[in-house]
Amino acid sequence: YQRRVRGKFWVMQIFNLTTLLFLLFFVISSHLLIIKVEPKTEECIYEEIDKGVDVEFSYAVHDGGLLDIELKVKRDNNIIHQQLHFEGRDVGLFKTTTTQAGVYGFCLSNQMARFTVKTVFFDLSTERHSDQILKYEDLTPVERSIKEIEEDLMVIHKEQNYYKSREQVNRNTAESTNERVQFWSIVESIILFLMSLAQVFYLKRLFKDDNNKSVSYTHLRAHETP
């Protein structure tokens, strides 16, 4: 009898854990994208979000111009947040808890640029409040541990996305600096080569003029000698 009770207990535990993981899979979603925004345009991502959902939109400009981009957050085509972002000076993060259900749009605008294409990384994550799914005090110790692990994994996921973005920005900066150093090194070499040719030509001409003057002077002295 005790074995049957224990067997039923573990079956219930496995069922509860499976249910919890299934709910967490649908409750938490994350989108990691890298997009190029052409000049005088804007790119948007839309998602239908319910009321009372935690929304976090992080973004970073990888390369292009002054590493600037404008973020516009819309709800049913009405702008609810707008910010001009400069990479390295501002924090590319927008967080809110939705007060109304609707279609939310997250737009990255490059309207201020004339010729520069901006490469932007962004991550959109949504999470329902835990009291809308299961109350924490109603969970078993094992389920609480899984919930804590899941929250820690979400934090790690966000940190990884952030450091990946920063690594890409720093790599682009280093590559851009390297290209500029190479370009100006080539320009400097060409200038030095041209200056060397000019000096050789000038010295050659100087010695030629001195020889002509010396020959003329000798010829003149020869005519003046009685």
Coordinates of N, CA and C in Angstrom, one line a residue:
Y1 N 0.8 -1.2 0.0 CA 0.0 0.0 0.0 C 0.9 1.3 0.0
Q2 N 1.9 1.3 0.8 CA 2.8 2.4 0.9 C 3.5 2.6 -0.4
R3 N 3.9 1.5 -1.1 CA 4.5 1.7 -2.4 C 3.6 2.3 -3.4
R4 N 2.3 1.9 -3.4 CA 1.3 2.5 -4.3 C 1.2 4.0 -4.0
V5 N 1.1 4.4 -2.7 CA 1.0 5.8 -2.4 C 2.2 6.6 -2.9
R6 N 3.4 6.0 -2.6 CA 4.6 6.7 -3.1 C 4.6 6.8 -4.6
G7 N 4.2 5.7 -5.3 CA 4.2 5.7 -6.7 C 3.2 6.8 -7.2
K8 N 2.1 6.9 -6.6 CA 1.1 8.0 -7.0 C 1.7 9.3 -6.7
F9 N 2.4 9.5 -5.6 CA 3.0 10.8 -5.2 C 4.0 11.2 -6.3
W10 N 4.9 10.3 -6.7 CA 5.9 10.7 -7.7 C 5.3 10.9 -9.1
V11 N 4.2 10.2 -9.4 CA 3.5 10.5 -10.6 C 2.9 11.9 -10.6
M12 N 2.3 12.3 -9.5 CA 1.7 13.6 -9.4 C 2.8 14.7 -9.4
Q13 N 4.0 14.4 -8.8 CA 5.1 15.3 -8.9 C 5.6 15.5 -10.3
I14 N 5.8 14.4 -11.0 CA 6.2 14.5 -12.4 C 5.2 15.3 -13.3
F15 N 3.9 15.0 -13.0 CA 2.8 15.7 -13.8 C 2.9 17.2 -13.5
N16 N 3.0 17.5 -12.2 CA 3.1 18.9 -11.8 C 4.3 19.7 -12.4
L17 N 5.4 19.0 -12.4 CA 6.6 19.6 -13.0 C 6.5 19.8 -14.5
T18 N 5.9 18.8 -15.2 CA 5.7 18.9 -16.6 C 4.7 20.0 -16.9
T19 N 3.7 20.1 -16.1 CA 2.7 21.2 -16.3 C 3.4 22.6 -16.1
L20 N 4.2 22.7 -15.1 CA 4.9 23.9 -14.8 C 5.8 24.3 -15.9
L21 N 6.6 23.4 -16.4 CA 7.5 23.7 -17.5 C 6.8 24.0 -18.8
F22 N 5.6 23.4 -19.0 CA 4.8 23.7 -20.2 C 4.3 25.1 -20.1
L23 N 3.8 25.5 -18.9 CA 3.3 26.9 -18.7 C 4.4 27.9 -18.9
L24 N 5.6 27.6 -18.3 CA 6.7 28.5 -18.4 C 7.1 28.7 -19.9
F25 N 7.0 27.6 -20.6 CA 7.4 27.7 -22.1 C 6.5 28.7 -22.8
F26 N 5.2 28.8 -22.4 CA 4.3 29.7 -23.1 C 4.2 31.0 -22.5
V27 N 4.5 31.1 -21.2 CA 4.4 32.4 -20.5 C 5.6 33.3 -20.9
I28 N 6.8 32.7 -21.0 CA 8.0 33.5 -21.3 C 8.4 33.3 -22.7
S29 N 8.5 34.4 -23.4 CA 9.0 34.4 -24.8 C 10.1 35.4 -25.0
S30 N 11.0 35.1 -25.9 CA 12.1 36.0 -26.2 C 12.5 36.0 -27.6
H31 N 12.7 37.1 -28.2 CA 13.1 37.2 -29.6 C 14.4 38.0 -29.7
L32 N 15.4 37.3 -30.3 CA 16.7 37.9 -30.5 C 17.0 38.1 -32.0
L33 N 17.2 39.4 -32.4 CA 17.3 39.7 -33.8 C 18.4 40.7 -34.0
I34 N 19.0 40.7 -35.2 CA 19.9 41.7 -35.7 C 19.3 42.2 -37.0
I35 N 19.1 43.5 -37.1 CA 18.5 44.0 -38.3 C 19.2 45.2 -38.8
K36 N 19.2 45.4 -40.1 CA 19.8 46.6 -40.8 C 18.7 47.6 -41.1
V37 N 18.9 48.8 -40.6 CA 17.9 49.9 -40.9 C 18.4 50.9 -41.9
E38 N 17.8 50.9 -43.1 CA 18.2 51.8 -44.1 C 18.0 53.2 -43.8
P39 N 18.7 54.2 -44.4 CA 18.5 55.6 -44.1 C 17.1 56.0 -44.6
K40 N 16.6 57.0 -43.8 CA 15.2 57.5 -44.1 C 14.1 56.5 -44.0
T41 N 14.3 55.4 -43.2 CA 13.3 54.4 -43.0 C 13.3 54.0 -41.6
E42 N 12.3 53.2 -41.2 CA 12.2 52.6 -39.9 C 11.7 51.2 -40.0
E43 N 12.2 50.3 -39.1 CA 11.8 48.9 -39.1 C 11.1 48.6 -37.8
C44 N 10.0 47.9 -37.9 CA 9.1 47.6 -36.7 C 8.9 46.2 -36.5
I45 N 8.7 45.8 -35.2 CA 8.3 44.4 -34.9 C 7.0 44.6 -34.1
Y46 N 6.0 43.8 -34.4 CA 4.7 43.9 -33.8 C 4.4 42.6 -33.0
E47 N 3.8 42.8 -31.9 CA 3.3 41.6 -31.1 C 2.1 42.0 -30.3
E48 N 1.1 41.0 -30.3 CA -0.1 41.2 -29.6 C 0.2 40.8 -28.1
I49 N 0.0 41.7 -27.2 CA 0.3 41.5 -25.8 C -1.0 41.8 -25.0
D50 N -1.2 40.9 -24.0 CA -2.3 41.1 -23.1 C -2.0 42.1 -22.0
K51 N -3.1 42.4 -21.2 CA -2.9 43.4 -20.1 C -2.2 42.7 -19.0
G52 N -1.3 43.5 -18.3 CA -0.6 43.0 -17.1 C 0.6 42.2 -17.4
V53 N 1.2 42.4 -18.6 CA 2.4 41.6 -19.0 C 3.6 42.5 -18.9
D54 N 4.7 41.9 -18.3 CA 6.0 42.6 -18.2 C 6.6 42.5 -19.6
V55 N 7.0 43.7 -20.1 CA 7.6 43.8 -21.4 C 9.0 44.4 -21.3
E56 N 10.0 43.8 -21.9 CA 11.3 44.4 -21.8 C 11.9 44.3 -23.3
F57 N 12.3 45.5 -23.7 CA 12.8 45.6 -25.1 C 14.2 46.3 -25.0
S58 N 15.3 45.5 -25.3 CA 16.6 46.0 -25.2 C 17.2 46.1 -26.6
Y59 N 18.0 47.0 -26.9 CA 18.6 47.2 -28.2 C 19.9 47.9 -28.1
A60 N 20.7 47.7 -29.1 CA 22.1 48.4 -29.2 C 22.4 48.5 -30.7
V61 N 23.1 49.6 -31.0 CA 23.5 49.9 -32.4 C 24.9 49.4 -32.6
H62 N 25.0 48.4 -33.5 CA 26.3 47.8 -33.7 C 27.3 48.7 -34.5
D63 N 26.8 49.2 -35.6 CA 27.6 50.1 -36.4 C 26.7 51.0 -37.3
G64 N 27.4 52.1 -37.8 CA 26.7 53.0 -38.7 C 26.7 54.4 -38.1
G65 N 27.3 55.3 -38.8 CA 27.3 56.7 -38.4 C 27.8 57.0 -37.0
L66 N 26.9 57.7 -36.2 CA 27.2 58.1 -34.8 C 26.7 57.0 -33.9
L67 N 26.3 55.9 -34.3 CA 25.7 54.8 -33.5 C 24.5 55.3 -32.8
D68 N 23.6 56.0 -33.6 CA 22.4 56.5 -33.0 C 21.2 55.9 -33.7
I69 N 20.1 55.8 -33.0 CA 18.9 55.2 -33.5 C 17.7 55.8 -32.6
E70 N 16.6 55.9 -33.2 CA 15.4 56.4 -32.5 C 14.4 55.3 -32.3
L71 N 14.0 55.1 -31.0 CA 13.1 54.1 -30.7 C 11.7 54.7 -30.5
K72 N 10.7 54.0 -31.1 CA 9.3 54.4 -31.0 C 8.5 53.2 -30.6
V73 N 7.8 53.3 -29.5 CA 6.9 52.2 -29.0 C 5.5 52.6 -29.2
K74 N 4.8 51.8 -29.9 CA 3.4 52.1 -30.3 C 2.4 51.1 -29.7
R75 N 1.2 51.5 -29.4 CA 0.1 50.6 -29.1 C -1.1 51.0 -30.0
D76 N -1.4 50.0 -30.8 CA -2.5 50.3 -31.8 C -2.2 51.5 -32.6
N77 N -0.9 51.6 -33.1 CA -0.5 52.7 -34.0 C -0.4 54.1 -33.3
N78 N -0.6 54.1 -31.9 CA -0.4 55.4 -31.2 C 0.9 55.3 -30.4
I79 N 1.8 56.3 -30.6 CA 3.1 56.3 -30.0 C 2.9 56.6 -28.5
I80 N 3.5 55.6 -27.7 CA 3.4 55.8 -26.2 C 4.8 56.0 -25.6
H81 N 5.8 55.9 -26.4 CA 7.2 56.1 -25.9 C 8.1 56.4 -27.1
Q82 N 8.9 57.4 -27.0 CA 9.8 57.8 -28.1 C 11.1 58.3 -27.5
Q83 N 12.3 57.8 -28.0 CA 13.6 58.2 -27.4 C 14.6 58.1 -28.5
L84 N 15.5 59.1 -28.6 CA 16.7 59.1 -29.4 C 17.8 58.5 -28.7
H85 N 18.4 57.5 -29.2 CA 19.4 56.7 -28.4 C 20.8 56.9 -29.1
F86 N 21.8 57.2 -28.3 CA 23.2 57.2 -28.8 C 24.0 56.1 -28.0
E87 N 24.5 55.2 -28.8 CA 25.2 54.0 -28.2 C 26.4 54.5 -27.4
G88 N 26.6 54.0 -26.2 CA 27.7 54.4 -25.3 C 27.3 55.5 -24.4
R89 N 26.3 56.3 -24.7 CA 25.9 57.4 -23.9 C 24.6 57.0 -23.2
D90 N 23.7 56.4 -23.9 CA 22.4 56.0 -23.3 C 22.2 54.5 -23.1
V91 N 21.3 54.1 -22.2 CA 21.1 52.7 -22.0 C 19.9 52.3 -22.9
G92 N 20.2 51.3 -23.8 CA 19.2 50.9 -24.7 C 18.2 49.9 -24.1
L93 N 17.3 50.3 -23.3 CA 16.4 49.4 -22.6 C 15.1 50.2 -22.3
F94 N 14.0 49.5 -22.7 CA 12.7 50.0 -22.4 C 11.9 48.9 -21.7
K95 N 11.4 49.2 -20.5 CA 10.7 48.3 -19.6 C 9.3 48.9 -19.2
T96 N 8.3 48.0 -19.3 CA 7.0 48.5 -18.8 C 6.1 47.3 -18.5
T97 N 5.0 47.6 -17.8 CA 4.0 46.6 -17.6 C 2.7 47.1 -18.3
T98 N 2.2 46.3 -19.2 CA 1.1 46.8 -20.0 C -0.1 47.0 -19.2
T99 N -0.8 48.1 -19.4 CA -2.0 48.5 -18.7 C -3.3 48.2 -19.6
Q100 N -3.0 48.0 -20.9 CA -4.1 47.7 -21.8 C -3.6 46.6 -22.8
A101 N -4.5 45.7 -23.2 CA -4.2 44.7 -24.2 C -4.3 45.4 -25.6
G102 N -3.5 44.9 -26.5 CA -3.5 45.4 -27.9 C -2.2 45.0 -28.6
V103 N -2.1 45.5 -29.8 CA -0.9 45.2 -30.7 C 0.1 46.3 -30.4
Y104 N 1.3 45.8 -29.9 CA 2.3 46.8 -29.6 C 3.4 46.7 -30.7
G105 N 3.9 47.8 -31.1 CA 4.9 47.9 -32.1 C 6.2 48.5 -31.5
F106 N 7.3 48.0 -31.8 CA 8.6 48.5 -31.4 C 9.4 48.8 -32.7
C107 N 9.5 50.1 -32.9 CA 10.1 50.6 -34.2 C 11.4 51.3 -34.0
L108 N 12.4 50.9 -34.8 CA 13.7 51.5 -34.8 C 13.8 52.4 -36.0
S109 N 13.9 53.7 -35.8 CA 13.8 54.7 -36.9 C 15.2 55.2 -37.2
N110 N 15.5 55.3 -38.5 CA 16.7 55.9 -39.0 C 16.4 57.0 -39.9
Q111 N 15.4 57.8 -39.6 CA 14.9 58.9 -40.4 C 15.9 60.0 -40.4
M112 N 16.7 60.2 -39.4 CA 17.7 61.3 -39.3 C 18.9 61.1 -40.2
A113 N 19.1 59.9 -40.7 CA 20.3 59.6 -41.5 C 20.0 59.8 -43.0
R114 N 21.0 60.3 -43.7 CA 20.8 60.5 -45.1 C 21.4 59.3 -46.0
F115 N 22.6 58.8 -45.5 CA 23.3 57.8 -46.3 C 23.7 56.6 -45.5
T116 N 23.7 56.7 -44.2 CA 24.2 55.7 -43.3 C 23.2 54.6 -43.0
V117 N 23.6 53.3 -43.2 CA 22.8 52.2 -42.7 C 23.2 51.8 -41.3
K118 N 22.2 51.6 -40.4 CA 22.5 51.3 -39.1 C 22.2 49.8 -38.8
T119 N 23.1 49.1 -38.2 CA 22.9 47.7 -37.8 C 22.6 47.7 -36.3
V120 N 21.4 47.1 -36.0 CA 20.9 47.2 -34.7 C 20.6 45.8 -34.2
F121 N 21.0 45.5 -32.9 CA 20.6 44.3 -32.2 C 19.4 44.7 -31.3
F122 N 18.4 43.8 -31.2 CA 17.4 44.0 -30.3 C 16.8 42.7 -29.8
D123 N 16.3 42.8 -28.5 CA 15.8 41.6 -27.9 C 14.5 42.0 -27.2
L124 N 13.4 41.3 -27.6 CA 12.1 41.5 -27.0 C 11.7 40.3 -26.1
S125 N 11.4 40.6 -24.9 CA 10.9 39.5 -24.0 C 9.6 39.9 -23.3
T126 N 8.7 39.0 -23.1 CA 7.5 39.3 -22.4 C 7.3 38.2 -21.4
E127 N 6.7 38.6 -20.2 CA 6.5 37.7 -19.1 C 5.3 38.1 -18.3
R128 N 4.4 37.1 -18.2 CA 3.2 37.3 -17.3 C 3.6 37.3 -15.9
H129 N 2.8 38.0 -15.1 CA 3.0 37.9 -13.6 C 2.7 36.5 -13.1
S130 N 3.5 36.1 -12.2 CA 3.4 34.7 -11.7 C 2.1 34.5 -11.0
D131 N 1.4 35.5 -10.5 CA 0.1 35.3 -9.8 C -1.0 35.0 -10.8
Q132 N -0.7 35.2 -12.1 CA -1.7 34.9 -13.1 C -1.6 33.5 -13.5
I133 N -0.6 32.8 -13.1 CA -0.4 31.3 -13.5 C -0.6 30.5 -12.3
L134 N 0.4 30.5 -11.4 CA 0.4 29.7 -10.2 C 0.9 30.6 -9.0
K135 N 0.3 30.6 -7.9 CA 0.8 31.4 -6.8 C 2.0 30.7 -6.2
Y136 N 3.0 31.5 -5.8 CA 4.3 30.9 -5.3 C 4.1 30.0 -4.1
E137 N 3.2 30.4 -3.2 CA 3.0 29.7 -2.0 C 2.2 28.3 -2.2
D138 N 1.6 28.2 -3.4 CA 0.9 27.0 -3.7 C 1.8 25.9 -4.4
L139 N 3.0 26.3 -4.6 CA 4.0 25.4 -5.3 C 4.6 24.5 -4.2
T140 N 5.0 23.3 -4.7 CA 5.8 22.4 -3.8 C 7.2 22.9 -3.8
P141 N 8.0 22.4 -2.9 CA 9.5 22.8 -2.8 C 10.2 22.5 -4.1
V142 N 9.9 21.4 -4.8 CA 10.6 21.1 -6.0 C 10.1 22.1 -7.1
E143 N 8.9 22.4 -7.1 CA 8.4 23.4 -8.1 C 8.9 24.8 -7.9
R144 N 9.1 25.1 -6.6 CA 9.7 26.4 -6.3 C 11.1 26.5 -6.7
S145 N 11.9 25.4 -6.6 CA 13.2 25.3 -7.0 C 13.3 25.5 -8.5
I146 N 12.4 24.8 -9.3 CA 12.4 25.0 -10.7 C 12.0 26.4 -11.1
K147 N 11.1 27.0 -10.4 CA 10.8 28.4 -10.7 C 12.0 29.3 -10.5
E148 N 12.7 29.1 -9.4 CA 13.9 29.9 -9.1 C 14.9 29.7 -10.2
I149 N 15.1 28.5 -10.6 CA 16.1 28.2 -11.7 C 15.7 28.8 -13.0
E150 N 14.4 28.8 -13.2 CA 13.9 29.4 -14.5 C 14.1 30.9 -14.5
E151 N 13.9 31.6 -13.3 CA 14.2 33.0 -13.2 C 15.7 33.3 -13.4
D152 N 16.5 32.5 -12.8 CA 18.0 32.7 -12.9 C 18.4 32.5 -14.4
L153 N 17.8 31.5 -15.1 CA 18.1 31.3 -16.5 C 17.7 32.5 -17.3
M154 N 16.6 33.1 -17.0 CA 16.2 34.3 -17.7 C 17.2 35.4 -17.5
V155 N 17.7 35.6 -16.3 CA 18.7 36.6 -16.0 C 19.9 36.4 -16.8
I156 N 20.4 35.1 -16.8 CA 21.6 34.7 -17.6 C 21.4 35.0 -19.1
H157 N 20.2 34.7 -19.6 CA 19.9 34.9 -21.0 C 20.0 36.4 -21.3
K158 N 19.5 37.2 -20.5 CA 19.5 38.6 -20.8 C 21.0 39.2 -20.7
E159 N 21.7 38.7 -19.7 CA 23.1 39.1 -19.6 C 23.9 38.6 -20.8
Q160 N 23.7 37.4 -21.3 CA 24.4 36.9 -22.5 C 24.1 37.8 -23.7
N161 N 22.8 38.1 -23.9 CA 22.4 39.0 -25.0 C 23.1 40.3 -24.9
Y162 N 23.2 40.9 -23.7 CA 23.8 42.2 -23.5 C 25.3 42.1 -23.8
Y163 N 26.0 41.1 -23.3 CA 27.4 41.0 -23.6 C 27.7 40.7 -25.0
K164 N 26.8 39.9 -25.6 CA 27.0 39.6 -27.1 C 26.9 40.9 -27.9
S165 N 25.9 41.8 -27.5 CA 25.8 43.0 -28.2 C 27.0 43.9 -28.0
R166 N 27.5 44.0 -26.7 CA 28.7 44.9 -26.5 C 29.9 44.3 -27.2
E167 N 30.0 43.0 -27.2 CA 31.2 42.4 -27.9 C 31.1 42.8 -29.4
Q168 N 29.9 42.7 -30.0 CA 29.8 43.1 -31.4 C 30.1 44.5 -31.7
V169 N 29.6 45.4 -30.8 CA 29.9 46.8 -30.9 C 31.4 47.1 -30.8
N170 N 32.0 46.5 -29.8 CA 33.5 46.7 -29.6 C 34.3 46.2 -30.8
R171 N 33.8 45.0 -31.3 CA 34.5 44.4 -32.5 C 34.4 45.4 -33.7
N172 N 33.2 45.9 -33.9 CA 33.0 46.8 -35.1 C 33.9 48.1 -34.9
T173 N 34.0 48.6 -33.7 CA 34.8 49.7 -33.4 C 36.3 49.4 -33.7
A174 N 36.7 48.3 -33.2 CA 38.1 47.9 -33.5 C 38.4 47.7 -35.0
E175 N 37.5 47.1 -35.7 CA 37.7 46.9 -37.1 C 37.7 48.2 -37.9
S176 N 36.8 49.1 -37.5 CA 36.7 50.4 -38.1 C 38.0 51.2 -37.8
T177 N 38.5 51.1 -36.6 CA 39.8 51.8 -36.3 C 40.9 51.2 -37.1
N178 N 40.9 49.9 -37.2 CA 42.0 49.2 -38.0 C 41.9 49.7 -39.4
E179 N 40.7 49.8 -40.0 CA 40.6 50.2 -41.4 C 41.1 51.7 -41.6
R180 N 40.8 52.5 -40.6 CA 41.2 53.9 -40.7 C 42.7 54.0 -40.6
V181 N 43.3 53.2 -39.7 CA 44.8 53.2 -39.5 C 45.4 52.8 -40.8
Q182 N 44.9 51.7 -41.4 CA 45.5 51.2 -42.7 C 45.3 52.3 -43.8
F183 N 44.2 52.9 -43.8 CA 43.9 53.9 -44.9 C 44.9 55.1 -44.7
W184 N 45.1 55.6 -43.5 CA 45.9 56.8 -43.3 C 47.4 56.4 -43.4
S185 N 47.7 55.1 -43.1 CA 49.1 54.6 -43.3 C 49.5 54.6 -44.8
I186 N 48.5 54.2 -45.7 CA 48.7 54.2 -47.1 C 48.8 55.6 -47.6
V187 N 48.0 56.5 -47.1 CA 48.0 57.9 -47.6 C 49.4 58.5 -47.2
E188 N 49.8 58.2 -45.9 CA 51.1 58.7 -45.5 C 52.3 58.2 -46.3
S189 N 52.2 56.9 -46.7 CA 53.3 56.3 -47.5 C 53.3 57.0 -48.9
I190 N 52.1 57.3 -49.5 CA 52.1 57.9 -50.8 C 52.6 59.3 -50.7
I191 N 52.3 60.0 -49.6 CA 52.8 61.4 -49.5 C 54.3 61.4 -49.3
L192 N 54.8 60.5 -48.5 CA 56.3 60.4 -48.4 C 57.0 60.1 -49.7
F193 N 56.4 59.2 -50.5 CA 56.9 58.8 -51.7 C 56.9 60.0 -52.7
L194 N 55.8 60.8 -52.7 CA 55.8 61.9 -53.6 C 56.7 63.0 -53.1
M195 N 56.9 63.2 -51.8 CA 57.8 64.2 -51.3 C 59.3 63.8 -51.7
S196 N 59.5 62.5 -51.6 CA 60.9 62.0 -52.0 C 61.2 62.3 -53.5
L197 N 60.2 62.0 -54.3 CA 60.4 62.3 -55.7 C 60.6 63.8 -56.0
A198 N 59.8 64.6 -55.2 CA 59.9 66.0 -55.4 C 61.3 66.5 -55.0
Q199 N 61.8 66.0 -53.9 CA 63.1 66.4 -53.4 C 64.2 66.0 -54.4
V200 N 64.1 64.7 -54.9 CA 65.1 64.3 -55.9 C 65.1 65.2 -57.1
F201 N 63.8 65.5 -57.6 CA 63.7 66.3 -58.8 C 64.2 67.7 -58.5
Y202 N 64.0 68.3 -57.3 CA 64.5 69.6 -57.0 C 66.0 69.6 -56.9
L203 N 66.6 68.6 -56.2 CA 68.1 68.6 -56.1 C 68.7 68.4 -57.5
K204 N 68.1 67.5 -58.3 CA 68.6 67.3 -59.6 C 68.6 68.6 -60.4
R205 N 67.5 69.3 -60.3 CA 67.4 70.6 -61.0 C 68.4 71.6 -60.5
L206 N 68.6 71.6 -59.2 CA 69.5 72.6 -58.5 C 70.9 72.4 -59.0
F207 N 71.3 71.1 -59.0 CA 72.7 70.8 -59.5 C 72.8 71.1 -61.0
K208 N 71.8 70.9 -61.7 CA 71.8 71.2 -63.2 C 72.0 72.7 -63.4
D209 N 71.2 73.5 -62.6 CA 71.3 74.9 -62.7 C 72.7 75.4 -62.3
D210 N 73.3 74.8 -61.3 CA 74.6 75.2 -60.8 C 75.7 74.8 -61.9
N211 N 75.5 73.7 -62.6 CA 76.5 73.3 -63.6 C 76.4 74.3 -64.8
N212 N 75.1 74.7 -65.2 CA 75.0 75.6 -66.3 C 75.6 76.9 -65.9
K213 N 75.4 77.4 -64.7 CA 76.0 78.7 -64.3 C 77.5 78.6 -64.3
S214 N 78.0 77.4 -63.9 CA 79.5 77.3 -63.9 C 80.1 77.3 -65.3
V215 N 79.4 76.6 -66.2 CA 79.8 76.6 -67.6 C 79.7 78.0 -68.2
S216 N 78.7 78.7 -67.9 CA 78.5 80.0 -68.5 C 79.5 81.0 -67.9
Y217 N 79.8 80.9 -66.6 CA 80.8 81.7 -66.0 C 82.2 81.5 -66.6
T218 N 82.6 80.2 -66.8 CA 83.9 79.8 -67.4 C 84.0 80.3 -68.8
H219 N 82.9 80.2 -69.6 CA 82.9 80.7 -71.0 C 83.0 82.2 -71.0
L220 N 82.4 82.9 -70.1 CA 82.5 84.3 -70.0 C 83.9 84.8 -69.7
R221 N 84.5 84.1 -68.7 CA 85.9 84.5 -68.3 C 86.9 84.2 -69.5
A222 N 86.6 83.2 -70.3 CA 87.4 82.9 -71.4 C 87.4 84.0 -72.5
H223 N 86.2 84.6 -72.7 CA 86.1 85.7 -73.6 C 86.7 87.0 -73.1
E224 N 86.7 87.2 -71.8 CA 87.2 88.4 -71.2 C 88.7 88.4 -71.1
T225 N 89.4 87.2 -71.2 CA 90.8 87.1 -71.1 C 91.5 87.6 -72.4
P226 N 92.4 88.6 -72.3 CA 93.1 89.2 -73.5 C 94.0 88.1 -74.1

